[in-house]
Short mmCIF file of the C-alpha atoms (twelve columns), coordinates in Angstrom:
data_MODEL
# 
_entry.id   MODEL 
# 
loop_
_atom_site.group_PDB 
_atom_site.id 
_atom_site.type_symbol 
_atom_site.label_atom_id 
_atom_site.label_alt_id 
_atom_site.label_comp_id 
_atom_site.label_asym_id 
_atom_site.label_seq_id 
_atom_site.Cartn_x 
_atom_site.Cartn_y 
_atom_site.Cartn_z 
_atom_site.pdbx_PDB_model_num 
ATOM 1   C CA . MET A 1   72.052  107.142 97.545  1 
ATOM 2   C CA . LYS A 2   69.073  108.367 99.385  1 
ATOM 3   C CA . GLY A 3   66.005  106.243 99.850  1 
ATOM 4   C CA . ALA A 4   62.877  107.051 97.901  1 
ATOM 5   C CA . GLU A 5   59.637  108.079 99.535  1 
ATOM 6   C CA . GLU A 6   56.818  105.593 99.371  1 
ATOM 7   C CA . ARG A 7   53.172  105.894 100.399 1 
ATOM 8   C CA . GLY A 8   51.849  103.251 102.764 1 
ATOM 9   C CA . GLN A 9   48.350  102.621 104.049 1 
ATOM 10  C CA . ALA A 10  46.247  105.683 104.824 1 
ATOM 11  C CA . GLY A 11  48.643  107.807 102.752 1 
ATOM 12  C CA . GLU A 12  51.423  107.992 105.368 1 
ATOM 13  C CA . GLN A 13  54.888  108.549 103.944 1 
ATOM 14  C CA . HIS A 14  58.033  106.792 104.970 1 
ATOM 15  C CA . GLU A 15  61.489  106.614 103.501 1 
ATOM 16  C CA . VAL A 16  62.535  103.402 101.804 1 
ATOM 17  C CA . ALA A 17  66.118  102.496 102.552 1 
ATOM 18  C CA . ALA A 18  68.479  102.345 99.604  1 
ATOM 19  C CA . PRO A 19  69.853  98.887  98.903  1 
ATOM 20  C CA . PRO A 20  73.221  98.262  100.540 1 
ATOM 21  C CA . LEU A 21  76.287  98.957  98.439  1 
ATOM 22  C CA . PRO A 22  78.521  96.037  97.489  1 
ATOM 23  C CA . ARG A 23  81.468  95.663  99.864  1 
ATOM 24  C CA . THR A 24  83.722  98.274  98.287  1 
ATOM 25  C CA . LEU A 25  87.241  99.616  98.706  1 
ATOM 26  C CA . ILE A 26  88.146  103.022 97.296  1 
ATOM 27  C CA . ALA A 27  91.938  103.096 97.150  1 
ATOM 28  C CA . GLY A 28  94.622  105.513 96.105  1 
ATOM 29  C CA . VAL A 29  98.133  104.796 94.912  1 
ATOM 30  C CA . GLY A 30  100.919 107.310 94.470  1 
ATOM 31  C CA . TYR A 31  104.127 108.941 95.590  1 
ATOM 32  C CA . ARG A 32  103.675 111.609 98.238  1 
ATOM 33  C CA . ASN A 33  105.655 114.786 97.572  1 
ATOM 34  C CA . LEU A 34  106.032 114.121 93.852  1 
ATOM 35  C CA . ARG A 35  103.556 116.779 92.787  1 
ATOM 36  C CA . ASP A 36  100.967 115.319 90.369  1 
ATOM 37  C CA . LEU A 37  102.053 111.739 91.105  1 
ATOM 38  C CA . SER A 38  100.487 112.270 94.562  1 
ATOM 39  C CA . ALA A 39  96.976  112.578 93.091  1 
ATOM 40  C CA . GLY A 40  95.793  109.129 94.224  1 
ATOM 41  C CA . ASN A 41  96.937  109.878 97.762  1 
ATOM 42  C CA . ALA A 42  95.148  113.237 97.723  1 
ATOM 43  C CA . VAL A 43  91.845  111.706 96.639  1 
ATOM 44  C CA . VAL A 44  92.062  109.214 99.504  1 
ATOM 45  C CA . ASP A 45  93.061  111.917 101.997 1 
ATOM 46  C CA . ALA A 46  89.967  113.949 101.059 1 
ATOM 47  C CA . LEU A 47  87.674  110.919 101.265 1 
ATOM 48  C CA . LEU A 48  89.007  109.690 104.620 1 
ATOM 49  C CA . GLU A 49  87.467  112.749 106.290 1 
ATOM 50  C CA . LEU A 50  83.931  111.589 105.441 1 
ATOM 51  C CA . ALA A 51  81.450  109.144 106.965 1 
ATOM 52  C CA . TRP A 52  80.963  106.320 104.473 1 
ATOM 53  C CA . PRO A 53  77.981  103.972 104.283 1 
ATOM 54  C CA . PRO A 54  78.412  100.475 105.734 1 
ATOM 55  C CA . GLY A 55  80.509  98.265  103.482 1 
ATOM 56  C CA . VAL A 56  82.516  101.089 101.905 1 
ATOM 57  C CA . GLU A 57  86.111  101.643 102.999 1 
ATOM 58  C CA . VAL A 58  88.778  104.105 101.881 1 
ATOM 59  C CA . GLU A 59  92.496  103.338 102.061 1 
ATOM 60  C CA . ASP A 60  95.841  104.366 100.613 1 
ATOM 61  C CA . LEU A 61  97.414  101.240 99.077  1 
ATOM 62  C CA . SER A 62  100.732 102.917 98.294  1 
ATOM 63  C CA . TYR A 63  102.360 100.727 100.935 1 
ATOM 64  C CA . GLY A 64  102.785 98.094  98.233  1 
ATOM 65  C CA . PRO A 65  101.221 95.153  96.474  1 
ATOM 66  C CA . MET A 66  102.772 92.449  98.618  1 
ATOM 67  C CA . ASP A 67  100.957 93.702  101.723 1 
ATOM 68  C CA . ALA A 68  97.883  94.671  99.700  1 
ATOM 69  C CA . ILE A 69  97.480  91.002  98.709  1 
ATOM 70  C CA . PHE A 70  96.872  90.065  102.344 1 
ATOM 71  C CA . ARG A 71  94.642  93.079  103.004 1 
ATOM 72  C CA . LEU A 72  92.440  92.406  99.978  1 
ATOM 73  C CA . ARG A 73  92.142  88.679  100.668 1 
ATOM 74  C CA . GLU A 74  91.260  89.255  104.314 1 
ATOM 75  C CA . ALA A 75  88.612  91.882  103.576 1 
ATOM 76  C CA . SER A 76  86.882  90.037  100.707 1 
ATOM 77  C CA . PHE A 77  85.732  93.151  98.885  1 
ATOM 78  C CA . GLU A 78  83.314  92.757  95.999  1 
ATOM 79  C CA . ARG A 79  84.467  95.915  94.273  1 
ATOM 80  C CA . LEU A 80  87.670  97.957  94.114  1 
ATOM 81  C CA . PHE A 81  88.080  101.481 92.797  1 
ATOM 82  C CA . VAL A 82  91.737  102.420 92.552  1 
ATOM 83  C CA . VAL A 83  92.897  105.967 91.759  1 
ATOM 84  C CA . GLY A 84  96.349  107.071 90.691  1 
ATOM 85  C CA . ALA A 85  98.287  109.391 88.411  1 
ATOM 86  C CA . VAL A 86  99.862  107.466 85.551  1 
ATOM 87  C CA . ALA A 87  101.633 108.909 82.513  1 
ATOM 88  C CA . ARG A 88  100.615 107.139 79.322  1 
ATOM 89  C CA . PRO A 89  101.345 108.092 75.691  1 
ATOM 90  C CA . GLY A 90  98.738  110.132 73.845  1 
ATOM 91  C CA . ARG A 91  96.936  111.477 76.882  1 
ATOM 92  C CA . PHE A 92  96.301  115.040 77.972  1 
ATOM 93  C CA . PRO A 93  97.520  116.390 81.345  1 
ATOM 94  C CA . GLY A 94  94.779  116.617 83.947  1 
ATOM 95  C CA . GLU A 95  92.392  114.361 82.051  1 
ATOM 96  C CA . VAL A 96  90.703  111.539 83.962  1 
ATOM 97  C CA . TYR A 97  90.474  108.085 82.425  1 
ATOM 98  C CA . ARG A 98  88.111  105.566 84.018  1 
ATOM 99  C CA . ARG A 99  87.890  101.928 82.943  1 
ATOM 100 C CA . ARG A 100 87.079  98.468  84.183  1 
ATOM 101 C CA . TRP A 101 90.306  96.593  84.642  1 
ATOM 102 C CA . ARG A 102 90.740  93.092  83.298  1 
ATOM 103 C CA . TYR A 103 93.788  91.004  84.086  1 
ATOM 104 C CA . GLU A 104 95.760  89.805  81.116  1 
ATOM 105 C CA . PRO A 105 98.179  87.256  82.575  1 
ATOM 106 C CA . GLU A 106 101.848 88.039  82.148  1 
ATOM 107 C CA . PRO A 107 104.701 85.518  81.983  1 
ATOM 108 C CA . PRO A 108 106.023 84.527  85.439  1 
ATOM 109 C CA . GLU A 109 109.361 86.283  84.851  1 
ATOM 110 C CA . VAL A 110 107.548 89.572  84.130  1 
ATOM 111 C CA . VAL A 111 105.461 89.227  87.295  1 
ATOM 112 C CA . GLN A 112 108.658 88.431  89.220  1 
ATOM 113 C CA . GLY A 113 110.208 91.643  87.868  1 
ATOM 114 C CA . ARG A 114 107.180 93.585  89.109  1 
ATOM 115 C CA . VAL A 115 107.487 91.925  92.526  1 
ATOM 116 C CA . ALA A 116 111.190 92.868  92.654  1 
ATOM 117 C CA . GLU A 117 110.289 96.493  91.918  1 
ATOM 118 C CA . ALA A 118 107.541 96.455  94.547  1 
ATOM 119 C CA . VAL A 119 109.693 95.067  97.353  1 
ATOM 120 C CA . THR A 120 112.392 97.645  96.623  1 
ATOM 121 C CA . GLY A 121 109.939 100.520 97.050  1 
ATOM 122 C CA . VAL A 122 108.677 101.287 93.555  1 
ATOM 123 C CA . ILE A 123 105.076 102.519 93.816  1 
ATOM 124 C CA . SER A 124 103.153 101.625 90.676  1 
ATOM 125 C CA . LEU A 125 99.445  101.332 89.986  1 
ATOM 126 C CA . ASP A 126 100.170 98.784  87.260  1 
ATOM 127 C CA . ASN A 127 102.366 96.674  89.547  1 
ATOM 128 C CA . LEU A 128 99.729  96.745  92.286  1 
ATOM 129 C CA . LEU A 129 97.038  95.487  89.920  1 
ATOM 130 C CA . VAL A 130 99.108  92.839  88.136  1 
ATOM 131 C CA . ILE A 131 100.671 91.405  91.297  1 
ATOM 132 C CA . CYS A 132 97.387  91.302  93.219  1 
ATOM 133 C CA . ALA A 133 95.631  89.733  90.221  1 
ATOM 134 C CA . HIS A 134 98.400  87.175  89.731  1 
ATOM 135 C CA . PHE A 135 97.969  86.061  93.334  1 
ATOM 136 C CA . GLU A 136 94.161  86.105  92.991  1 
ATOM 137 C CA . ALA A 137 93.620  88.814  95.587  1 
ATOM 138 C CA . LEU A 138 91.511  91.274  93.587  1 
ATOM 139 C CA . PRO A 139 87.732  91.459  93.943  1 
ATOM 140 C CA . PRO A 140 85.516  90.477  90.991  1 
ATOM 141 C CA . GLU A 141 84.996  94.103  89.943  1 
ATOM 142 C CA . VAL A 142 87.962  96.452  89.564  1 
ATOM 143 C CA . VAL A 143 87.615  100.001 88.256  1 
ATOM 144 C CA . VAL A 144 90.773  101.991 87.556  1 
ATOM 145 C CA . ILE A 145 90.686  105.779 87.595  1 
ATOM 146 C CA . GLU A 146 93.835  107.343 86.195  1 
ATOM 147 C CA . ILE A 147 94.796  110.992 86.039  1 
ATOM 148 C CA . GLU A 148 97.344  112.029 83.435  1 
ATOM 149 C CA . PRO A 149 100.053 113.921 85.362  1 
ATOM 150 C CA . GLU A 150 101.583 117.153 84.125  1 
ATOM 151 C CA . ASP A 151 104.271 117.813 86.744  1 
ATOM 152 C CA . ASP A 152 106.213 114.923 88.278  1 
ATOM 153 C CA . GLY A 153 108.810 117.058 90.039  1 
ATOM 154 C CA . TRP A 154 109.580 117.046 93.748  1 
ATOM 155 C CA . GLY A 155 107.297 118.999 96.038  1 
ATOM 156 C CA . GLU A 156 103.793 119.402 97.347  1 
ATOM 157 C CA . GLY A 157 100.776 120.629 95.451  1 
ATOM 158 C CA . PHE A 158 99.514  119.898 91.988  1 
ATOM 159 C CA . SER A 159 99.442  121.478 88.580  1 
ATOM 160 C CA . PRO A 160 96.117  123.348 88.219  1 
ATOM 161 C CA . ARG A 161 94.652  120.724 85.855  1 
ATOM 162 C CA . VAL A 162 95.467  117.819 88.146  1 
ATOM 163 C CA . GLU A 163 94.176  119.696 91.195  1 
ATOM 164 C CA . ARG A 164 90.805  120.103 89.451  1 
ATOM 165 C CA . ALA A 165 90.835  116.412 88.477  1 
ATOM 166 C CA . VAL A 166 91.420  115.360 92.103  1 
ATOM 167 C CA . GLU A 167 88.466  117.500 93.198  1 
ATOM 168 C CA . ARG A 168 86.202  116.060 90.460  1 
ATOM 169 C CA . ILE A 169 87.065  112.464 91.344  1 
ATOM 170 C CA . ALA A 170 86.446  113.004 95.060  1 
ATOM 171 C CA . ALA A 171 83.141  114.756 94.303  1 
ATOM 172 C CA . ARG A 172 82.013  111.880 92.093  1 
ATOM 173 C CA . PHE A 173 82.664  109.282 94.798  1 
ATOM 174 C CA . ILE A 174 80.811  111.434 97.316  1 
ATOM 175 C CA . ALA A 175 77.806  111.814 95.008  1 
ATOM 176 C CA . GLU A 176 77.701  108.143 93.986  1 
ATOM 177 C CA . CYS A 177 77.827  106.852 97.546  1 
ATOM 178 C CA . GLY A 178 75.611  109.428 99.264  1 
ATOM 179 C CA . VAL A 179 78.338  110.381 101.710 1 
ATOM 180 C CA . ARG A 180 78.025  112.962 104.450 1 
ATOM 181 C CA . SER A 181 80.567  114.873 106.495 1 
ATOM 182 C CA . ALA A 182 82.022  112.908 109.432 1 
ATOM 183 C CA . GLU A 183 81.310  115.823 111.792 1 
# 
């Protein structure tokens, strides 16, 4: 977000600073080396190489919701964007689905089941969101960006559709935040 030019007295021009962004975390979630299911990690990897404006951080939250609770509470973000590849019925491979996330409380035994999965190493975008919301660790604004995976086999690299989706998502964050190369 670049500042606009404004004319002052005697016609001199100066740049007006853009308003600061809300304290924001851009996060990825996924399994490395599981082809398309690594998409969230790949978006974060691409974004970590850039110089972000003050108040914007980028992090891979695949380490799990139990630790993410403490990280999110400590940082007090106002906004969270979380990216991951999630297979859902009726979707098309490589398509990107973006939505505001709202917590719909689940019964305690369901949340406990999600916690059990998380502490045994299951990496799940849904578990991350539900567990962090249950323990009131999420910021007021949460935007979920999901990519429909095509190939969930072992290995590196993506199906062509998912590779293009990863590039589009990274480019959108860069454009929206006015980011420049870290070099």
